[in-house]
XYZ file of N, CA and C in Angstrom:
819
model
N -27.746 -10.578 56.857
C -26.437 -9.936 57.021
C -26.643 -8.489 57.457
N -27.006 -8.301 58.678
C -27.351 -6.953 59.128
C -26.141 -6.041 59.247
N -24.928 -6.620 59.265
C -23.723 -5.809 59.357
C -23.092 -5.539 57.998
N -23.740 -5.980 56.923
C -23.219 -5.768 55.575
C -23.066 -4.283 55.286
N -21.872 -3.904 54.768
C -21.600 -2.497 54.483
C -21.442 -2.226 53.001
N -20.917 -3.188 52.245
C -20.650 -2.928 50.832
C -21.163 -4.075 49.969
N -21.659 -3.704 48.788
C -22.094 -4.689 47.809
C -22.413 -3.978 46.518
N -22.173 -4.650 45.391
C -22.384 -3.995 44.106
C -23.272 -4.810 43.186
N -23.853 -4.122 42.209
C -24.699 -4.759 41.200
C -24.220 -4.415 39.795
N -22.973 -3.941 39.675
C -22.478 -3.511 38.373
C -22.532 -4.647 37.360
N -22.963 -4.294 36.130
C -23.002 -5.185 34.984
C -23.958 -6.362 35.181
N -24.872 -6.251 36.148
C -25.965 -7.228 36.249
C -27.026 -6.814 35.236
N -27.286 -7.674 34.262
C -28.109 -7.266 33.129
C -29.543 -6.962 33.530
N -30.087 -7.717 34.480
C -31.478 -7.514 34.880
C -31.625 -7.651 36.397
N -31.081 -6.693 37.163
C -31.231 -6.795 38.614
C -32.683 -6.592 39.014
N -33.336 -7.575 39.649
C -34.755 -7.451 39.977
C -34.987 -6.483 41.119
N -36.094 -5.759 41.037
C -36.415 -4.780 42.060
C -36.603 -5.433 43.423
N -37.290 -6.595 43.475
C -37.530 -7.220 44.769
C -36.233 -7.699 45.393
N -35.265 -8.073 44.543
C -33.959 -8.462 45.061
C -33.236 -7.288 45.688
N -33.354 -6.125 45.061
C -32.717 -4.935 45.605
C -33.359 -4.542 46.930
N -34.678 -4.689 47.001
C -35.370 -4.373 48.245
C -34.892 -5.289 49.370
N -34.760 -6.580 49.062
C -34.303 -7.532 50.069
C -32.872 -7.242 50.482
N -32.060 -6.810 49.510
C -30.652 -6.501 49.762
C -30.502 -5.365 50.741
N -31.362 -4.358 50.603
C -31.166 -3.167 51.409
C -32.038 -3.059 52.628
N -33.153 -3.789 52.662
C -34.136 -3.558 53.705
C -33.630 -3.773 55.110
N -32.775 -4.787 55.342
C -32.346 -5.077 56.698
C -30.926 -4.689 56.998
N -30.280 -3.924 56.111
C -28.859 -3.597 56.261
C -28.711 -2.104 56.477
N -28.774 -1.695 57.720
C -28.787 -0.259 58.011
C -27.469 0.415 57.694
N -26.363 -0.360 57.646
C -25.065 0.246 57.385
C -24.611 0.131 55.951
N -25.490 -0.313 55.052
C -25.108 -0.568 53.668
C -24.729 0.716 52.950
N -23.532 0.710 52.352
C -23.056 1.862 51.598
C -23.778 1.928 50.256
N -23.696 3.095 49.561
C -24.387 3.232 48.279
C -23.908 2.215 47.259
N -24.789 1.739 46.394
C -24.468 0.649 45.477
C -23.729 1.119 44.236
N -22.990 0.177 43.639
C -22.459 0.372 42.301
C -23.449 -0.242 41.330
N -23.928 0.563 40.390
C -24.925 0.083 39.432
C -24.431 0.207 37.997
N -23.138 0.427 37.798
C -22.631 0.644 36.453
C -22.921 -0.541 35.546
N -23.363 -0.213 34.335
C -23.541 -1.243 33.329
C -24.774 -2.096 33.473
N -25.682 -1.728 34.372
C -26.954 -2.470 34.475
C -27.851 -1.989 33.345
N -27.642 -2.546 32.171
C -28.236 -1.975 30.959
C -29.744 -2.065 30.924
N -30.320 -2.921 31.749
C -31.777 -3.004 31.820
C -32.256 -2.706 33.237
N -31.443 -1.917 33.916
C -31.720 -1.697 35.326
C -32.541 -0.480 35.626
N -33.291 0.009 34.644
C -34.066 1.213 34.886
C -35.031 1.068 36.036
N -35.620 -0.117 36.205
C -36.593 -0.303 37.273
C -35.978 -0.168 38.646
N -34.647 -0.325 38.739
C -33.998 -0.153 40.037
C -34.262 1.242 40.572
N -34.328 2.187 39.665
C -34.524 3.568 40.082
C -35.952 4.017 39.887
N -36.635 3.458 38.895
C -37.995 3.912 38.629
C -38.957 3.449 39.714
N -38.725 2.253 40.240
C -39.609 1.723 41.257
C -39.082 2.002 42.647
N -39.468 1.162 43.588
C -39.102 1.397 44.975
C -37.823 0.720 45.391
N -37.146 -0.020 44.456
C -36.007 -0.823 44.847
C -34.879 -0.059 45.493
N -34.381 0.959 44.824
C -33.167 1.609 45.283
C -33.352 2.330 46.605
N -34.532 2.797 46.888
C -34.726 3.569 48.112
C -34.446 2.729 49.356
N -34.520 1.408 49.222
C -34.274 0.549 50.372
C -32.784 0.426 50.674
N -31.926 0.831 49.732
C -30.494 0.707 49.946
C -29.978 1.848 50.798
N -30.529 3.033 50.674
C -30.105 4.135 51.518
C -30.962 4.103 52.770
N -30.342 3.897 53.924
C -31.113 3.788 55.160
C -30.381 4.531 56.260
N -30.697 5.780 56.546
C -31.762 6.560 55.914
C -31.319 7.140 54.579
N -32.249 7.509 53.691
C -31.907 7.979 52.356
C -30.967 9.171 52.336
N -31.108 10.091 53.285
C -30.318 11.319 53.200
C -28.839 11.087 53.447
N -28.430 9.869 53.851
C -27.020 9.593 54.088
C -26.267 9.296 52.792
N -26.957 9.073 51.686
C -26.293 8.741 50.427
C -25.429 9.903 49.962
N -24.137 9.634 49.738
C -23.188 10.663 49.329
C -22.718 10.434 47.899
N -22.540 9.173 47.499
C -22.015 8.836 46.176
C -22.955 7.839 45.504
N -23.281 8.092 44.239
C -24.072 7.145 43.454
C -23.435 7.003 42.085
N -23.097 5.757 41.725
C -22.487 5.482 40.429
C -23.447 4.630 39.615
N -24.037 5.244 38.622
C -24.971 4.522 37.766
C -24.570 4.577 36.312
N -23.287 4.800 36.036
C -22.821 4.954 34.670
C -23.163 3.767 33.788
N -23.554 4.051 32.546
C -23.882 3.060 31.517
C -25.128 2.247 31.833
N -25.904 2.659 32.825
C -27.216 2.031 33.049
C -28.185 2.714 32.095
N -28.296 2.173 30.912
C -28.953 2.897 29.825
C -30.443 3.089 30.027
N -31.052 2.341 30.939
C -32.490 2.475 31.144
C -32.854 3.365 32.331
N -31.867 3.910 33.015
C -32.174 4.817 34.123
C -32.907 6.038 33.581
N -33.944 6.432 34.276
C -34.794 7.521 33.800
C -34.718 8.724 34.721
N -35.268 9.834 34.245
C -35.381 11.030 35.076
C -36.133 10.734 36.366
N -37.167 9.908 36.272
C -37.987 9.608 37.449
C -37.140 9.018 38.572
N -36.235 8.110 38.206
C -35.368 7.510 39.208
C -34.429 8.512 39.833
N -33.806 9.355 38.995
C -32.879 10.358 39.513
C -33.607 11.361 40.399
N -34.798 11.761 40.004
C -35.577 12.710 40.811
C -35.853 12.127 42.193
N -36.218 10.843 42.251
C -36.491 10.208 43.542
C -35.251 10.193 44.420
N -34.111 9.879 43.819
C -32.865 9.864 44.576
C -32.555 11.255 45.124
N -32.633 12.252 44.278
C -32.268 13.613 44.681
C -33.166 14.137 45.797
N -34.431 13.842 45.724
C -35.370 14.345 46.732
C -35.117 13.742 48.107
N -34.517 12.554 48.140
C -34.259 11.927 49.428
C -32.833 12.017 49.904
N -31.929 12.521 49.050
C -30.491 12.470 49.368
C -29.873 13.855 49.227
N -30.151 14.719 50.175
C -29.696 16.104 50.071
C -28.198 16.259 50.336
N -27.550 15.186 50.793
C -26.107 15.243 51.028
C -25.306 14.691 49.848
N -25.966 14.356 48.777
C -25.287 13.769 47.618
C -24.154 14.670 47.144
N -22.955 14.084 47.022
C -21.780 14.841 46.602
C -21.232 14.395 45.253
N -21.490 13.168 44.863
C -20.920 12.647 43.620
C -21.950 11.791 42.898
N -22.154 12.088 41.622
C -23.115 11.335 40.816
C -22.500 11.015 39.466
N -22.464 9.731 39.126
C -22.017 9.295 37.801
C -23.201 8.723 37.045
N -23.591 9.395 35.985
C -24.659 8.907 35.108
C -24.174 8.877 33.660
N -22.876 8.797 33.455
C -22.328 8.761 32.104
C -22.908 7.583 31.328
N -23.364 7.854 30.120
C -23.948 6.816 29.294
C -25.411 6.542 29.574
N -25.990 7.247 30.539
C -27.434 7.106 30.813
C -28.164 8.026 29.844
N -28.336 7.550 28.639
C -28.711 8.410 27.519
C -30.159 8.872 27.534
N -30.970 8.355 28.441
C -32.371 8.780 28.501
C -32.596 10.014 29.367
N -31.594 10.425 30.103
C -31.779 11.528 31.048
C -31.938 12.861 30.326
N -32.752 13.728 30.910
C -33.003 15.061 30.358
C -32.742 16.111 31.430
N -33.105 17.342 31.117
C -32.917 18.440 32.067
C -33.693 18.238 33.366
N -34.687 17.373 33.364
C -35.429 17.108 34.601
C -34.501 16.564 35.686
N -33.517 15.769 35.292
C -32.552 15.243 36.262
C -31.659 16.354 36.798
N -31.201 17.242 35.912
C -30.375 18.364 36.356
C -31.161 19.291 37.274
N -32.429 19.489 36.961
C -33.281 20.326 37.808
C -33.403 19.727 39.203
N -33.601 18.413 39.267
C -33.704 17.746 40.569
C -32.414 17.878 41.362
N -31.287 17.749 40.691
C -30.000 17.926 41.364
C -29.858 19.342 41.899
N -30.184 20.309 41.058
C -30.042 21.701 41.460
C -30.927 22.080 42.630
N -32.128 21.549 42.664
C -33.086 21.927 43.704
C -32.887 21.170 45.010
N -32.187 20.030 44.952
C -32.124 19.171 46.138
C -30.728 18.834 46.639
N -29.707 19.021 45.821
C -28.367 18.525 46.178
C -27.327 19.641 46.124
N -27.386 20.607 47.040
C -26.475 21.753 46.985
C -25.024 21.403 47.282
N -24.763 20.208 47.834
C -23.392 19.818 48.172
C -22.690 19.080 47.034
N -23.336 18.952 45.908
C -22.778 18.191 44.790
C -21.412 18.741 44.382
N -20.417 17.844 44.314
C -19.061 18.223 43.931
C -18.639 17.620 42.591
N -19.127 16.440 42.302
C -18.710 15.729 41.087
C -19.937 15.296 40.305
N -19.966 15.668 39.029
C -21.028 15.212 38.130
C -20.392 14.654 36.869
N -20.603 13.367 36.628
C -20.137 12.724 35.406
C -21.364 12.413 34.558
N -21.508 13.154 33.481
C -22.705 13.028 32.638
C -22.327 12.886 31.173
N -21.200 12.244 30.901
C -20.763 12.054 29.520
C -21.799 11.258 28.731
N -21.992 11.660 27.487
C -22.894 10.986 26.546
C -24.361 11.103 26.933
N -24.683 12.025 27.803
C -26.093 12.338 28.100
C -26.510 13.436 27.126
N -26.863 13.032 25.933
C -26.979 13.972 24.819
C -28.253 14.801 24.828
N -29.158 14.555 25.775
C -30.391 15.349 25.842
C -30.286 16.526 26.811
N -29.196 16.627 27.538
C -29.034 17.710 28.508
C -28.738 19.014 27.780
N -29.308 20.121 28.262
C -29.187 21.407 27.576
C -28.710 22.505 28.521
N -28.521 23.683 27.943
C -28.115 24.851 28.730
C -29.092 25.144 29.861
N -30.375 24.962 29.612
C -31.382 25.278 30.629
C -31.162 24.453 31.894
N -30.896 23.167 31.723
C -30.665 22.312 32.879
C -29.394 22.665 33.613
N -28.319 22.907 32.869
C -27.050 23.241 33.513
C -27.081 24.627 34.149
N -27.903 25.517 33.618
C -28.055 26.832 34.237
C -28.634 26.698 35.636
N -29.703 25.927 35.773
C -30.304 25.738 37.095
C -29.340 25.011 38.032
N -28.633 24.022 37.500
C -27.667 23.287 38.315
C -26.579 24.219 38.840
N -25.993 25.017 37.950
C -24.898 25.898 38.347
C -25.344 26.931 39.372
N -26.537 27.439 39.226
C -27.024 28.481 40.131
C -27.298 27.971 41.539
N -27.364 26.657 41.702
C -27.682 26.096 43.016
C -26.595 25.202 43.599
N -25.684 24.722 42.770
C -24.632 23.803 43.229
C -23.278 24.502 43.132
N -22.968 25.305 44.135
C -21.763 26.132 44.091
C -20.500 25.380 44.513
N -20.652 24.112 44.933
C -19.505 23.328 45.389
C -18.898 22.473 44.277
N -19.417 22.560 43.076
C -18.949 21.706 41.986
C -17.446 21.855 41.755
N -16.762 20.709 41.677
C -15.321 20.692 41.458
C -14.933 19.974 40.166
N -15.702 18.978 39.790
C -15.375 18.197 38.594
C -16.644 17.917 37.814
N -16.599 18.168 36.495
C -17.741 17.897 35.625
C -17.253 17.253 34.334
N -17.834 16.126 34.012
C -17.560 15.465 32.734
C -18.806 15.599 31.871
N -18.734 16.481 30.885
C -19.866 16.763 30.004
C -19.570 16.332 28.570
N -18.665 15.392 28.401
C -18.316 14.918 27.060
C -19.560 14.449 26.310
N -19.672 14.907 25.077
C -20.789 14.553 24.190
C -22.145 15.023 24.712
N -22.156 16.020 25.563
C -23.413 16.732 25.846
C -23.561 17.747 24.715
N -23.995 17.266 23.576
C -23.825 17.978 22.314
C -24.721 19.207 22.170
N -25.686 19.373 23.058
C -26.610 20.506 22.937
C -26.154 21.735 23.709
N -25.150 21.602 24.555
C -24.762 22.755 25.369
C -23.936 23.746 24.555
N -24.043 25.013 24.956
C -23.355 26.103 24.266
C -22.544 26.907 25.273
N -22.063 28.053 24.821
C -21.315 28.945 25.707
C -22.142 29.385 26.907
N -23.453 29.341 26.792
C -24.316 29.743 27.900
C -24.035 28.920 29.155
N -23.805 27.629 28.981
C -23.471 26.782 30.132
C -22.169 27.228 30.770
N -21.176 27.548 29.963
C -19.889 27.989 30.504
C -20.019 29.316 31.238
N -20.858 30.189 30.733
C -21.076 31.472 31.408
C -21.646 31.241 32.803
N -22.627 30.353 32.910
C -23.233 30.075 34.217
C -22.236 29.410 35.165
N -21.443 28.489 34.666
C -20.429 27.850 35.500
C -19.398 28.861 35.974
N -19.028 29.786 35.105
C -18.024 30.786 35.475
C -18.535 31.733 36.553
N -19.831 31.979 36.562
C -20.419 32.898 37.543
C -20.663 32.212 38.885
N -21.159 30.983 38.845
C -21.708 30.368 40.058
C -20.872 29.232 40.649
N -19.837 28.772 39.952
C -19.085 27.594 40.418
C -17.599 27.929 40.564
N -17.236 28.669 41.607
C -15.859 29.149 41.753
C -14.849 28.068 42.116
N -15.308 26.861 42.460
C -14.392 25.801 42.886
C -14.099 24.787 41.783
N -14.567 25.046 40.586
C -14.419 24.083 39.492
C -12.946 23.868 39.154
N -12.518 22.604 39.188
C -11.120 22.257 38.938
C -10.909 21.490 37.635
N -11.861 20.673 37.261
C -11.711 19.836 36.064
C -13.011 19.847 35.276
N -12.891 20.099 33.976
C -14.076 20.205 33.120
C -13.794 19.548 31.779
N -14.609 18.575 31.416
C -14.497 17.936 30.104
C -15.640 18.396 29.217
N -15.272 18.967 28.069
C -16.245 19.438 27.083
C -16.011 18.771 25.728
N -15.327 17.653 25.723
C -14.996 16.979 24.470
C -16.258 16.660 23.668
N -16.190 16.923 22.375
C -17.300 16.686 21.439
C -18.500 17.599 21.698
N -18.319 18.642 22.479
C -19.372 19.665 22.628
C -19.108 20.706 21.541
N -19.616 20.453 20.365
C -19.181 21.174 19.172
C -19.754 22.579 19.050
N -20.625 22.984 19.968
C -21.182 24.342 19.933
C -20.402 25.309 20.820
N -19.418 24.797 21.544
C -18.597 25.647 22.409
C -17.642 26.472 21.552
N -17.500 27.763 21.883
C -16.628 28.656 21.115
C -15.605 29.328 22.025
N -14.746 30.116 21.400
C -13.745 30.879 22.151
C -14.390 31.789 23.187
N -15.566 32.308 22.891
C -16.217 33.240 23.806
C -16.577 32.559 25.125
N -17.028 31.325 25.061
C -17.337 30.596 26.288
C -16.100 30.380 27.142
N -14.989 30.049 26.501
C -13.735 29.863 27.233
C -13.254 31.184 27.823
N -13.530 32.290 27.147
C -13.176 33.608 27.685
C -13.835 33.823 29.047
N -15.136 33.555 29.131
C -15.838 33.741 30.403
C -15.276 32.813 31.475
N -14.989 31.587 31.097
C -14.461 30.624 32.062
C -13.089 31.061 32.574
N -12.231 31.496 31.676
C -10.866 31.858 32.062
C -10.806 33.139 32.876
N -11.787 34.009 32.714
C -11.812 35.265 33.469
C -12.523 35.143 34.814
N -13.020 33.958 35.125
C -13.780 33.759 36.359
C -12.853 33.414 37.521
N -13.443 33.336 38.708
C -12.672 32.948 39.888
C -12.095 31.556 39.728
N -12.893 30.625 39.221
C -12.373 29.261 39.052
C -11.257 29.241 38.024
N -11.372 30.064 36.980
C -10.323 30.121 35.977
C -9.016 30.639 36.540
N -9.088 31.698 37.299
C -7.881 32.310 37.863
C -7.261 31.461 38.963
N -8.094 30.792 39.767
C -7.594 30.192 41.002
C -7.674 28.668 41.063
N -8.572 28.028 40.314
C -8.831 26.607 40.548
C -8.630 25.697 39.347
N -8.983 26.130 38.156
C -9.054 25.235 37.002
C -7.708 24.571 36.727
N -7.722 23.229 36.700
C -6.506 22.460 36.470
C -6.554 21.640 35.181
N -7.728 21.148 34.823
C -7.860 20.278 33.649
C -9.022 20.757 32.795
N -8.752 20.928 31.501
C -9.795 21.319 30.556
C -9.662 20.455 29.308
N -10.713 19.712 28.991
C -10.703 18.824 27.829
C -11.624 19.384 26.757
N -11.035 19.648 25.586
C -11.765 20.286 24.488
C -11.649 19.491 23.192
N -11.400 18.203 23.286
C -11.269 17.376 22.086
C -12.498 17.524 21.193
N -12.255 17.671 19.896
C -13.333 17.743 18.901
C -14.288 18.910 19.120
N -13.817 19.957 19.741
C -14.585 21.211 19.790
C -14.142 22.023 18.575
N -14.870 21.884 17.493
C -14.387 22.329 16.186
C -14.360 23.841 16.030
N -15.046 24.579 16.901
C -15.069 26.039 16.796
C -13.972 26.702 17.624
N -13.234 25.906 18.375
C -12.166 26.439 19.215
C -10.957 26.797 18.352
N -10.368 27.972 18.624
C -9.202 28.436 17.870
C -8.072 28.806 18.833
N -7.013 29.371 18.278
C -5.899 29.835 19.104
C -6.326 30.914 20.093
N -7.431 31.585 19.817
C -7.927 32.608 20.745
C -8.234 31.985 22.105
N -8.754 30.778 22.111
C -9.006 30.074 23.373
C -7.725 29.919 24.174
N -6.641 29.563 23.510
C -5.371 29.388 24.212
C -4.885 30.707 24.796
N -5.141 31.804 24.104
C -4.786 33.113 24.649
C -5.581 33.391 25.924
N -6.872 33.059 25.912
C -7.694 33.255 27.109
C -7.185 32.400 28.267
N -6.777 31.190 27.980
C -6.368 30.259 29.030
C -5.042 30.632 29.675
N -4.343 31.591 29.118
C -3.122 32.067 29.761
C -3.412 32.676 31.130
N -4.678 33.039 31.377
C -5.066 33.588 32.680
C -5.249 32.510 33.739
N -5.276 31.251 33.325
C -5.544 30.143 34.253
C -4.209 29.604 34.775
N -3.713 30.214 35.826
C -2.341 29.971 36.273
C -2.137 28.596 36.900
N -3.211 27.932 37.309
C -3.082 26.594 37.893
C -3.366 25.485 36.886
N -3.547 25.857 35.642
C -3.873 24.872 34.614
C -2.722 23.877 34.450
N -3.062 22.587 34.491
C -2.059 21.531 34.381
C -2.148 20.764 33.068
N -3.362 20.655 32.523
C -3.520 19.842 31.310
C -4.651 20.370 30.447
N -4.391 20.425 29.122
C -5.400 20.807 28.137
C -5.436 19.725 27.062
N -6.631 19.248 26.742
C -6.806 18.261 25.675
C -7.390 18.962 24.451
N -6.690 18.836 23.322
C -7.089 19.561 22.115
C -7.106 18.663 20.877
N -7.278 17.365 21.050
C -7.286 16.470 19.893
C -8.412 16.850 18.928
N -8.059 16.932 17.655
C -9.010 17.222 16.579
C -9.676 18.582 16.708
N -8.998 19.516 17.356
C -9.415 20.930 17.302
C -8.695 21.530 16.097
N -9.348 21.504 14.961
C -8.664 21.738 13.698
C -8.260 23.187 13.468
N -8.804 24.101 14.283
C -8.433 25.505 14.123
C -7.355 25.948 15.114
N -6.883 25.018 15.924
C -5.775 25.299 16.836
C -4.471 24.984 16.115
N -3.493 25.862 16.257
C -2.236 25.713 15.530
C -1.071 25.416 16.470
N 0.006 24.962 15.885
C 1.226 24.743 16.667
C 1.717 26.043 17.285
N 1.552 27.135 16.549
C 1.995 28.436 17.063
C 1.216 28.817 18.321
N -0.086 28.559 18.312
C -0.896 28.861 19.485
C -0.478 28.038 20.689
N -0.187 26.764 20.461
C 0.255 25.898 21.554
C 1.614 26.349 22.078
N 2.497 26.723 21.188
C 3.814 27.197 21.609
C 3.691 28.445 22.470
N 2.746 29.306 22.107
C 2.562 30.562 22.843
C 2.068 30.304 24.274
N 1.087 29.408 24.435
C 0.582 29.166 25.790
C 1.620 28.437 26.637
N 2.421 27.606 26.014
C 3.478 26.928 26.770
C 4.534 27.915 27.252
N 4.721 28.974 26.495
C 5.666 30.000 26.929
C 5.142 30.733 28.164
N 3.819 30.943 28.230
C 3.217 31.633 29.374
C 3.001 30.694 30.561
N 2.683 29.432 30.273
C 2.422 28.440 31.322
C 3.321 27.231 31.073
N 4.590 27.315 31.412
C 5.545 26.262 31.057
C 5.247 24.901 31.684
N 4.446 24.866 32.745
C 4.150 23.601 33.415
C 2.959 22.871 32.791
N 2.222 23.533 31.901
C 0.994 22.938 31.375
C 1.312 21.861 30.330
N 0.541 20.780 30.351
C 0.657 19.726 29.346
C -0.461 19.905 28.331
N -0.081 20.084 27.080
C -1.049 20.275 26.005
C -1.022 19.041 25.110
N -2.143 18.354 25.022
C -2.240 17.159 24.185
C -3.029 17.497 22.927
N -2.369 17.394 21.798
C -2.996 17.731 20.518
C -2.446 16.801 19.448
N -3.098 16.810 18.296
C -2.657 15.981 17.177
C -2.778 16.782 15.900
N -1.718 16.749 15.111
C -1.725 17.418 13.814
C -1.419 16.372 12.743
N -2.319 16.209 11.810
C -2.126 15.230 10.742
C -0.928 15.617 9.888
N -0.157 14.640 9.431
C 0.984 14.947 8.562
C 0.533 15.664 7.297
N 1.362 16.571 6.845
C 1.063 17.320 5.629
C 1.243 16.416 4.417
N 0.277 16.420 3.520
C 0.386 15.637 2.294
C 1.469 16.239 1.406
N 2.448 15.449 0.991
C 3.535 16.001 0.179
C 3.044 16.438 -1.191
N 3.656 17.477 -1.752
C 3.268 17.916 -3.096
C 3.673 16.870 -4.127
N 2.983 16.835 -5.257
C 3.350 15.861 -6.302
C 4.749 16.146 -6.824
N 5.517 15.085 -7.057
C 6.874 15.258 -7.560
C 6.830 15.654 -9.029
N 7.750 16.516 -9.391
C 7.800 17.013 -10.763
C 8.224 15.884 -11.695
N 7.406 15.657 -12.706
C 7.747 14.643 -13.704
C 7.575 13.220 -13.219
N 7.136 13.055 -11.989
C 6.989 11.702 -11.457
C 5.728 11.040 -11.983
N 5.827 9.784 -12.282
C 4.665 9.068 -12.794
C 4.217 7.956 -11.858
N 4.962 7.767 -10.751
C 4.622 6.694 -9.823
C 3.449 7.079 -8.926
N 3.000 6.115 -8.142
C 1.878 6.338 -7.234
C 2.304 7.254 -6.095
N 1.455 8.246 -5.774
C 1.765 9.184 -4.691
C 0.807 8.925 -3.536
N 1.353 8.874 -2.337
C 0.552 8.612 -1.148
C 0.831 9.664 -0.085
N -0.189 9.968 0.693
C -0.002 10.816 1.867
C 0.873 10.065 2.861
N 1.716 10.802 3.583
C 2.632 10.163 4.520
C 1.910 9.451 5.661
N 0.645 9.822 5.904
C -0.075 9.169 7.000
C -0.809 7.922 6.531
N -0.647 7.544 5.239
C -1.299 6.351 4.701
C -0.316 5.188 4.667
N -0.841 3.997 4.813
C -0.018 2.792 4.789
C -0.623 1.811 3.788
N 0.226 1.203 2.963
C -0.232 0.173 2.039
C -0.304 -1.146 2.795
N -1.489 -1.751 2.829
C -1.670 -3.023 3.528
C -1.513 -4.188 2.558
C-alpha cells in the first residue's frame, strides 16, 4: 500500500517492532502514528521500528504516545534528533520518562507548540528549564501530576515562552503564589494566557487570584480542592475579569450540634446508605 497515508496502533498491547518496520518502510506518505495505550510498546521507540514510519524523519510534526507506559527516554531522544519540525507531543502517562526527554526536546525541537506530559512524575525543574529556554513557541502545556516541579519552572516559562495560552498544573503541590506572580506579570500572562488549571495545588491562596487579575485574556481557572482559596477571593477576581469562568468546590459546612439534642448528628455532605 504505497499510497497509505494514515494508520494507527493505539491500544495494541504488544505491537511488534518488525511489524512497524513493515508498516512504514514502503509508505512514503504515511502520516505520524497514533500509539496511545500501547502499554508494552516501549520497543516501538527503543528499537528501530518507529523510525521507519517517518519518511523522511524530519517531516514528523505530531506524535501521540500517551499512556504507552513502556516508552523510554531512549525512544524520545531518537525521535527528537530526527524530527526537528516536531510541533506537538503527547506523552501523558508515559511514567518512565525523565528530564533526558525534555533535554532532547529542548535541543532538537524549537518549533514545539504543544506538550502533554501529565503524570510524568519524574520530570523536574531542570528539564523544564532547558525546554523553556529553547522552545519559545510553546502554546499549550499539560503538566498535571508533574509533582516535582516548583515555582522555578513557572519562572522559566514566564521569561522564555511568551505565547503560552493554556497551562495545567493540577496536583503540582509545590507550586505557590509566587510562581503565579511571575507568570501573571509576564508577556504571556498579560497578552496570551487563557486557561490555567490549579486543581489540588494546596499552597495556592487568594493571593494567586489577585495576581491573575493582570491576565486580561483569561477565560477559565480550575481551582478544585485548593483549600486556601476562598469565596471572597473568587468574587474579587470575577469583579475584575467578569468574563472568566472559575471552577471551584467548597465542602458544605458541618452544622453545629443542636442544643439539648440527643439524636444522631451528620454533616450535610454525608448520606446514610
